[in-house]
mmCIF file of C-alpha atoms in Angstrom:
data_model
loop_
_atom_site.group_PDB
_atom_site.id
_atom_site.type_symbol
_atom_site.label_atom_id
_atom_site.label_comp_id
_atom_site.label_asym_id
_atom_site.label_seq_id
_atom_site.Cartn_x
_atom_site.Cartn_y
_atom_site.Cartn_z
ATOM 1 C CA UNK A 1 -24.492 -221.530 141.741
ATOM 2 C CA UNK A 2 -28.053 -221.300 140.316
ATOM 3 C CA UNK A 3 -28.982 -218.769 143.034
ATOM 4 C CA UNK A 4 -26.085 -216.505 142.135
ATOM 5 C CA UNK A 5 -26.850 -216.677 138.425
ATOM 6 C CA UNK A 6 -30.537 -215.825 138.965
ATOM 7 C CA UNK A 7 -29.565 -212.989 141.334
ATOM 8 C CA UNK A 8 -27.175 -211.474 138.799
ATOM 9 C CA UNK A 9 -29.768 -211.838 135.964
ATOM 10 C CA UNK A 10 -32.575 -210.363 138.040
ATOM 11 C CA UNK A 11 -30.433 -207.476 139.132
ATOM 12 C CA UNK A 12 -29.453 -206.730 135.529
ATOM 13 C CA UNK A 13 -33.098 -206.950 134.543
ATOM 14 C CA UNK A 14 -34.147 -204.518 137.275
ATOM 15 C CA UNK A 15 -31.396 -201.970 136.511
ATOM 16 C CA UNK A 16 -32.257 -201.999 132.849
ATOM 17 C CA UNK A 17 -35.951 -201.377 133.572
ATOM 18 C CA UNK A 18 -35.174 -198.556 136.025
ATOM 19 C CA UNK A 19 -32.761 -197.018 133.488
ATOM 20 C CA UNK A 20 -35.483 -197.204 130.815
ATOM 21 C CA UNK A 21 -37.919 -195.354 133.072
ATOM 22 C CA UNK A 22 -35.290 -192.746 133.884
ATOM 23 C CA UNK A 23 -34.664 -192.190 130.166
ATOM 24 C CA UNK A 24 -38.372 -191.820 129.486
ATOM 25 C CA UNK A 25 -38.899 -189.323 132.361
ATOM 26 C CA UNK A 26 -35.817 -187.290 131.420
ATOM 27 C CA UNK A 27 -36.939 -187.090 127.732
ATOM 28 C CA UNK A 28 -40.468 -186.049 128.738
ATOM 29 C CA UNK A 29 -39.099 -183.274 130.941
ATOM 30 C CA UNK A 30 -37.109 -181.736 128.097
ATOM 31 C CA UNK A 31 -39.691 -181.916 125.305
ATOM 32 C CA UNK A 32 -40.844 -178.238 125.690
ATOM 33 C CA UNK A 33 -37.342 -176.782 125.228
ATOM 34 C CA UNK A 34 -35.743 -175.851 121.913
ATOM 35 C CA UNK A 35 -34.686 -179.054 120.159
ATOM 36 C CA UNK A 36 -36.249 -180.960 123.060
ATOM 37 C CA UNK A 37 -38.574 -182.697 120.633
ATOM 38 C CA UNK A 38 -35.583 -184.478 119.087
ATOM 39 C CA UNK A 39 -34.421 -185.506 122.520
ATOM 40 C CA UNK A 40 -37.981 -186.787 123.268
ATOM 41 C CA UNK A 41 -38.178 -188.888 120.085
ATOM 42 C CA UNK A 42 -34.686 -190.375 120.517
ATOM 43 C CA UNK A 43 -35.495 -190.995 124.179
ATOM 44 C CA UNK A 44 -38.637 -192.940 123.293
ATOM 45 C CA UNK A 45 -36.620 -195.147 120.919
ATOM 46 C CA UNK A 46 -33.950 -195.651 123.560
ATOM 47 C CA UNK A 47 -36.640 -196.443 126.116
ATOM 48 C CA UNK A 48 -37.932 -199.156 123.865
ATOM 49 C CA UNK A 49 -34.453 -200.559 123.283
ATOM 50 C CA UNK A 50 -33.690 -200.612 126.985
ATOM 51 C CA UNK A 51 -36.949 -202.486 127.608
ATOM 52 C CA UNK A 52 -35.858 -205.020 125.048
ATOM 53 C CA UNK A 53 -32.365 -205.214 126.624
ATOM 54 C CA UNK A 54 -33.886 -205.955 130.035
ATOM 55 C CA UNK A 55 -34.735 -209.422 128.687
ATOM 56 C CA UNK A 56 -31.122 -210.206 127.822
ATOM 57 C CA UNK A 57 -31.650 -213.965 128.026
ATOM 58 C CA UNK A 58 -34.196 -213.914 125.206
ATOM 59 C CA UNK A 59 -32.360 -211.864 122.545
ATOM 60 C CA UNK A 60 -29.244 -212.403 120.422
ATOM 61 C CA UNK A 61 -25.932 -210.927 121.421
ATOM 62 C CA UNK A 62 -25.854 -208.535 118.452
ATOM 63 C CA UNK A 63 -29.246 -207.108 119.355
ATOM 64 C CA UNK A 64 -28.224 -206.883 122.993
ATOM 65 C CA UNK A 65 -25.120 -204.889 121.964
ATOM 66 C CA UNK A 66 -27.282 -202.481 119.976
ATOM 67 C CA UNK A 67 -29.691 -202.105 122.852
ATOM 68 C CA UNK A 68 -26.917 -201.559 125.388
ATOM 69 C CA UNK A 69 -25.162 -198.974 123.153
ATOM 70 C CA UNK A 70 -28.393 -197.037 122.672
ATOM 71 C CA UNK A 71 -28.077 -195.460 126.148
ATOM 72 C CA UNK A 72 -24.608 -193.860 125.683
ATOM 73 C CA UNK A 73 -25.543 -192.706 122.215
ATOM 74 C CA UNK A 74 -28.730 -191.112 123.538
ATOM 75 C CA UNK A 75 -26.783 -189.514 126.405
ATOM 76 C CA UNK A 76 -24.242 -187.940 124.092
ATOM 77 C CA UNK A 77 -26.946 -186.788 121.650
ATOM 78 C CA UNK A 78 -29.107 -185.314 124.427
ATOM 79 C CA UNK A 79 -26.071 -183.510 125.904
ATOM 80 C CA UNK A 80 -25.040 -182.173 122.551
ATOM 81 C CA UNK A 81 -28.554 -180.979 121.597
ATOM 82 C CA UNK A 82 -29.283 -179.446 125.016
ATOM 83 C CA UNK A 83 -25.853 -177.721 125.210
ATOM 84 C CA UNK A 84 -26.576 -176.115 121.921
ATOM 85 C CA UNK A 85 -29.778 -174.805 123.508
ATOM 86 C CA UNK A 86 -27.848 -172.811 126.133
ATOM 87 C CA UNK A 87 -25.577 -170.910 123.685
#
């Protein structure tokens, strides 16, 4: 039982760290475009929140919810800002 719990927790930790790195790299790649600076700044904040969320066993459930919701909020905001760039 302990092995399965540690496997699940470790996998969740790794996925959150990889997602944080992907958010950071994606934000850096769009910083030169129109309104890309806003995507970059929000991406940096989301990167930090995902790093915090990767240590889910150390933070409160309310903060974990905020950290987990930062990714879909960033994704919608980045999509909205970058779609305005094309038109």
